[in-house]
CSV table of C-alpha atoms in Angstrom, one decimal:
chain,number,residue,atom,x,y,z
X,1,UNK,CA,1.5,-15.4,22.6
X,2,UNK,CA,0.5,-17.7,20.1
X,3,UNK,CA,-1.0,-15.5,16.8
X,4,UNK,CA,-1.5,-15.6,13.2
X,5,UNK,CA,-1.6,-13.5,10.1
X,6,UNK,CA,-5.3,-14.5,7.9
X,7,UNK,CA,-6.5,-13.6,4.8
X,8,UNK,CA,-9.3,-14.7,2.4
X,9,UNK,CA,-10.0,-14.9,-1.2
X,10,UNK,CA,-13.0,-16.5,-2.8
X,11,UNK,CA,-13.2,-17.2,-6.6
X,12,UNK,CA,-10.8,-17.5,-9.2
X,13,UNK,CA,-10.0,-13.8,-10.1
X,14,UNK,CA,-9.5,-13.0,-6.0
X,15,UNK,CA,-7.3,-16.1,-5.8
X,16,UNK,CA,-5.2,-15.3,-8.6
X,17,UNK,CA,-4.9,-11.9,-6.7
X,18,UNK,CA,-3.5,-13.6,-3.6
X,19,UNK,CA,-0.7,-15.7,-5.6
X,20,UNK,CA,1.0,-12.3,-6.1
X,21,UNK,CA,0.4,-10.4,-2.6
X,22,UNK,CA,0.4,-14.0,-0.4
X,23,UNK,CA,4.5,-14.1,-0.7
X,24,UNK,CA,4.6,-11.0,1.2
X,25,UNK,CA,2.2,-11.9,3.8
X,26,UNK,CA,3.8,-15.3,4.7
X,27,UNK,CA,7.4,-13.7,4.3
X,28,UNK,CA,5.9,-10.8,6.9
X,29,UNK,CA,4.3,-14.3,9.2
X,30,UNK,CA,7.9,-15.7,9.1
X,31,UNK,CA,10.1,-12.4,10.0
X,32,UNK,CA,7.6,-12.4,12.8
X,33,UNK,CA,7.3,-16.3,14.4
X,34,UNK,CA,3.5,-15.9,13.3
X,35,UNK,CA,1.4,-18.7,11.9
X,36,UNK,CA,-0.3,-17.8,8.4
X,37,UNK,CA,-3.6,-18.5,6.7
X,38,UNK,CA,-5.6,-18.4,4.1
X,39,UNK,CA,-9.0,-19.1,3.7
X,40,UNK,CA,-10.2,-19.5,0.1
X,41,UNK,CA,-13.3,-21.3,0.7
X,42,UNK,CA,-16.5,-18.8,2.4
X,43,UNK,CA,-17.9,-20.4,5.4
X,44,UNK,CA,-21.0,-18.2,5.0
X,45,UNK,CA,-22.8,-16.6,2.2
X,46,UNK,CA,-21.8,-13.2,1.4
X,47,UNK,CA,-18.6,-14.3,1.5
X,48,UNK,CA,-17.1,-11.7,2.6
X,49,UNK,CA,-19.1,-12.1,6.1
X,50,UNK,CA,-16.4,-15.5,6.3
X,51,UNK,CA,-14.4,-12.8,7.9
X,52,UNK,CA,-16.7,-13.3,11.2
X,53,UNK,CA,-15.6,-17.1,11.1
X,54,UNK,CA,-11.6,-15.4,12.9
X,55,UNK,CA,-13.7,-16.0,16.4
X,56,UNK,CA,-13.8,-19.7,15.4
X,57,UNK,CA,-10.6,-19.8,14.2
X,58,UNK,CA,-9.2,-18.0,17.9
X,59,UNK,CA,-11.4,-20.5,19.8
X,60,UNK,CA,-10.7,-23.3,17.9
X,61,UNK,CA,-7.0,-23.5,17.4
X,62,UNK,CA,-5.6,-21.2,20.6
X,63,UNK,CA,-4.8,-17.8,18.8
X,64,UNK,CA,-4.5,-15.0,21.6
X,65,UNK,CA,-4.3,-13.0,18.4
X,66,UNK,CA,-4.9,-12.6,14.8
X,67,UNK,CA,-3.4,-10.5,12.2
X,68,UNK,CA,-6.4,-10.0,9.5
X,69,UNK,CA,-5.4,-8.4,5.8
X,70,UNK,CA,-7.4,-8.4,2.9
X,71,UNK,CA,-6.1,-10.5,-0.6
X,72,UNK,CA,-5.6,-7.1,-2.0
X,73,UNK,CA,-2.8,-6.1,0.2
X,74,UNK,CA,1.1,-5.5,-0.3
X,75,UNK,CA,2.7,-5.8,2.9
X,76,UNK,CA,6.6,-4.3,2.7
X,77,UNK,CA,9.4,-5.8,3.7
X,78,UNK,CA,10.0,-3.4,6.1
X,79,UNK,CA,6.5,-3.7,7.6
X,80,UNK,CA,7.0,-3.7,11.6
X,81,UNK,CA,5.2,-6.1,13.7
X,82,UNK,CA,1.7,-4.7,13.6
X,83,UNK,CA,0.8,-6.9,17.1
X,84,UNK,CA,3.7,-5.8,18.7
X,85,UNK,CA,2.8,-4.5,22.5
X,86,UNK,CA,1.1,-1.1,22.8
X,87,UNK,CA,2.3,1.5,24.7
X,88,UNK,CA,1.2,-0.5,28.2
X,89,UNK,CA,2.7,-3.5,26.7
X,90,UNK,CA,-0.4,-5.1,26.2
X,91,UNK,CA,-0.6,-7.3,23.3
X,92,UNK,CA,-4.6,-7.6,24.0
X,93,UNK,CA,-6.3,-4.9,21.7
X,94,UNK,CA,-8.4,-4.0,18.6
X,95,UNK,CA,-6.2,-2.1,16.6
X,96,UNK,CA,-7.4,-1.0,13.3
X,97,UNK,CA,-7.2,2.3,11.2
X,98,UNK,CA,-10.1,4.8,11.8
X,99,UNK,CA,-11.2,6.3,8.4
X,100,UNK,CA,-14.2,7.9,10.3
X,101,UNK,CA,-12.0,11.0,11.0
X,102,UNK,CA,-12.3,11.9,7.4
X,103,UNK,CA,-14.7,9.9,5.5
X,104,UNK,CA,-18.7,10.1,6.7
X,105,UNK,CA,-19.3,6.5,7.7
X,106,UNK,CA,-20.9,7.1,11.0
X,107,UNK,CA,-24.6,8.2,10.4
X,108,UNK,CA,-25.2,4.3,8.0
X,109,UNK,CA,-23.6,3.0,11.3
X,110,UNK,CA,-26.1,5.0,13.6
X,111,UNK,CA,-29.3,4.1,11.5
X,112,UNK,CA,-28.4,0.3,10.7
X,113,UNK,CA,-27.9,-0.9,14.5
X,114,UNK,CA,-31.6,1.3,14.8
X,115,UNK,CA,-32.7,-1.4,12.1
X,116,UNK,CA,-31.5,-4.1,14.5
X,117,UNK,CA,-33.1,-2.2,17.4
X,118,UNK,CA,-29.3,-0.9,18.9
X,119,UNK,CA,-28.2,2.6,19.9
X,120,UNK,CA,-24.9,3.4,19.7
X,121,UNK,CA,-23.1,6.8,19.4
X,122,UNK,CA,-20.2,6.2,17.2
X,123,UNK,CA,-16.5,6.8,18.6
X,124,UNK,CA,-14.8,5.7,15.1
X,125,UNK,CA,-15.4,3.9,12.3
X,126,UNK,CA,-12.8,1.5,11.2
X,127,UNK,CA,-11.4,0.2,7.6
X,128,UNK,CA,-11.8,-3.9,8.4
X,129,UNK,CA,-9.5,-4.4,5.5
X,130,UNK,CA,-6.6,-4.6,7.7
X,131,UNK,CA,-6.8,-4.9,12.0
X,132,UNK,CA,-5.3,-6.7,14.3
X,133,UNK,CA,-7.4,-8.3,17.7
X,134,UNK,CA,-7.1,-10.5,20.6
X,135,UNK,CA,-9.4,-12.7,22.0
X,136,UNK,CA,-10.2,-10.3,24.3
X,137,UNK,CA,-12.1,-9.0,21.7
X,138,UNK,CA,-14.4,-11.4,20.2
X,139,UNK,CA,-17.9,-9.9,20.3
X,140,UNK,CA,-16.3,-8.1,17.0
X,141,UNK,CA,-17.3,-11.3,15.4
X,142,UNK,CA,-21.0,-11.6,16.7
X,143,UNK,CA,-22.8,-12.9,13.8
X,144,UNK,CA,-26.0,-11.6,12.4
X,145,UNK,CA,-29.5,-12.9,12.9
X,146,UNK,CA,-29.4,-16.2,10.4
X,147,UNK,CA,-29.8,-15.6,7.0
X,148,UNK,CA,-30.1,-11.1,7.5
X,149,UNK,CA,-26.4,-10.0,6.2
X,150,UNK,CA,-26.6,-6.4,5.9
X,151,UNK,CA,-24.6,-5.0,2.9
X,152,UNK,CA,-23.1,-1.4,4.1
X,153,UNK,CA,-19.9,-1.8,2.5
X,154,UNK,CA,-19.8,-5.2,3.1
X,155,UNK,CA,-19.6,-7.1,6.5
X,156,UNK,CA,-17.4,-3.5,7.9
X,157,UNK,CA,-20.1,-1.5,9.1
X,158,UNK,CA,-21.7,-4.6,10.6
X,159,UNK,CA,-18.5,-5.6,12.7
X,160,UNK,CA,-17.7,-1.2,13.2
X,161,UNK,CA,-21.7,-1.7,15.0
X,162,UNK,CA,-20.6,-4.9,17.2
X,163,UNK,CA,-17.0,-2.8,18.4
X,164,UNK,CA,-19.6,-0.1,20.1
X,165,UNK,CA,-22.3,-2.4,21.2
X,166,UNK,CA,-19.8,-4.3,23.2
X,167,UNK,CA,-17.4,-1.4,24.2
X,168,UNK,CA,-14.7,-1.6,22.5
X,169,UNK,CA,-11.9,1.0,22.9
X,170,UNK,CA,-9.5,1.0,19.5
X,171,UNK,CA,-6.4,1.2,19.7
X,172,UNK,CA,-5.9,3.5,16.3
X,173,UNK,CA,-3.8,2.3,13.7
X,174,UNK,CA,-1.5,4.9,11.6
X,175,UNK,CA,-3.0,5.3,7.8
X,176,UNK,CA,0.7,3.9,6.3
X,177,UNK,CA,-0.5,0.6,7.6
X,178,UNK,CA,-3.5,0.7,5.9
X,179,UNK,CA,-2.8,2.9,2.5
X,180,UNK,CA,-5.1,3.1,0.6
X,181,UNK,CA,-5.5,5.5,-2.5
X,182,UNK,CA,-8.3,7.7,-0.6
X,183,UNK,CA,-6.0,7.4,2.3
X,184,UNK,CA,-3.1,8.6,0.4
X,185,UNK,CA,-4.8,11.5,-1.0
X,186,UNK,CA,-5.8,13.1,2.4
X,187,UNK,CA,-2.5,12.5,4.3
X,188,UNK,CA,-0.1,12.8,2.0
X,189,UNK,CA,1.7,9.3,1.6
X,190,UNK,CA,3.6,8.1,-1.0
X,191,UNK,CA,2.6,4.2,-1.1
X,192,UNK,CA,5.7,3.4,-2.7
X,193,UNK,CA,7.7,5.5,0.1
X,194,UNK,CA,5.9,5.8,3.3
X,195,UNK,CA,3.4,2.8,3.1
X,196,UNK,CA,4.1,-0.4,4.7
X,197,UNK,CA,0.9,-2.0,4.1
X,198,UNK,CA,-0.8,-0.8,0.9
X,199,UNK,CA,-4.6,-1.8,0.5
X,200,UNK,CA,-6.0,-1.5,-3.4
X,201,UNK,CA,-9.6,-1.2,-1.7
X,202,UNK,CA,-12.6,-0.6,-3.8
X,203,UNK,CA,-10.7,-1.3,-7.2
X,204,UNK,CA,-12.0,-4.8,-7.9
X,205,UNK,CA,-14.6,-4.1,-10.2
X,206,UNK,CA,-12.3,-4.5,-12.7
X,207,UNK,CA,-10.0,-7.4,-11.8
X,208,UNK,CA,-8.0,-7.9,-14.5
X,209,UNK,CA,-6.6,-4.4,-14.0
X,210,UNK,CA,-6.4,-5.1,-10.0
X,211,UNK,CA,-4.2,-7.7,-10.4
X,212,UNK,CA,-2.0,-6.2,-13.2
X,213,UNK,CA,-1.7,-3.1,-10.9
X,214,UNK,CA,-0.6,-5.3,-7.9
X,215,UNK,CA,1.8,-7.1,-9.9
X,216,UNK,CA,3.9,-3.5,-10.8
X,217,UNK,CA,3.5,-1.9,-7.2
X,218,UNK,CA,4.8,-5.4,-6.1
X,219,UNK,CA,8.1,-4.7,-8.6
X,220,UNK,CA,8.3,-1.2,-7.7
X,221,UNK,CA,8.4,-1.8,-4.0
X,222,UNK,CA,11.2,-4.6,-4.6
X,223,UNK,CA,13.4,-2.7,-6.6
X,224,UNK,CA,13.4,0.3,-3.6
X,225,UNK,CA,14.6,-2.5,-1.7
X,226,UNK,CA,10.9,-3.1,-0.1
């Protein structure tokens, strides 16, 4: 199966941000026989809807799958292969974590695809800040009418409405793949300890201070031997 681990990072600040978590990724590509990317020029404007621009990608160059993370992501060395088989060995899924089991996300789903003249009645609601997918699955990537980007936390709830319009089943991913610092609050991780792919979402209003925080989890992780 040919795949690939992709990430993005638009602007200066971001791209700074990806010289210090990129190693990790392309050291986590390599373990794995996986190609790696990084796009760091938006195909589409919000840029962070040049996440929808994977289904090009697995059209264009033969990908059966891609590994997406965001820029602000630490990946351990002792991540496992996150598109390994499942549990039918299949390596065709959607496989993402699901923080609609704790966090009220699925009513803004409900009433945008109602804007966009869609009913759905929402299963999960997934974190697009790290997932993995096949090209079994591209419909996640259905663009929105031309020039109508809706902005409910970003391009997430968008591609979270295209996973239930064309019947999608998930294939959940466990929170220490995806640990973030609401995620470790409600189950209990330690990043530093049970995390092998920590995620700094929603702390980039302040940059600076994002990246200096990456840079000391990044020591602290190698000097438990991660």
């Amino acid at each position: 199966m040919k795949r690939t681990l992709v990430t993005q990072a638009f602007g200066d600040k971001w791209q700074e941000l990806l010289k210090v978590t990129q190693p990790r990724m392309e050291a986590y590509a390599k373990r794995y026989a996986i190609d790696f990317m990084a796009i760091t020029k938006p195909v589409i404007e919000p840029v962070q809807y040049s996440k929808l621009a994977i289904g090009n990608i697995m059209l264009a160059r033969g990908y059966e799958q891609v590994m997406f993370v965001d820029a602000d992501v630490l990946i351990t060395d002792d991540c496992e292969d996150v598109g390994c088989p499942d549990s039918e060995g299949s390596q065709h899924f959607f496989c993402a974590f699901d923080e609609g089991e704790y966090l009220d996300r699925k009513h803004g789903m409900v009433e945008l695809a109602k804007g966009f003249g869609g009913k759905i009645t929402p299963r999960f609601y997934v974190n697009t800040g790290v997932f993995v997918v096949s090209n079994k699955f591209l419909g996640l990537f259905s663009c929105p009418p031309f020039g109508c980007y809706p902005d409910h936390f970003g391009e997430q709830t968008w591609m979270n409405i295209q996973a239930h319009l064309w019947g999608m089943e998930l294939t959940p991913l466990d929170p220490a793949y995806n640990c973030m610092t609401s995620v470790e609050s409600h189950f209990g991780l330690d990043r530093y300890k049970d995390a092998y792919i920590i995620h700094y979402a929603g702390q980039s209003q302040d940059m600076d201070k994002l990246i200096e925080l990456v840079k000391s989890d990044d020591a602290k992780l190698r000097e438990a031997g991660r």
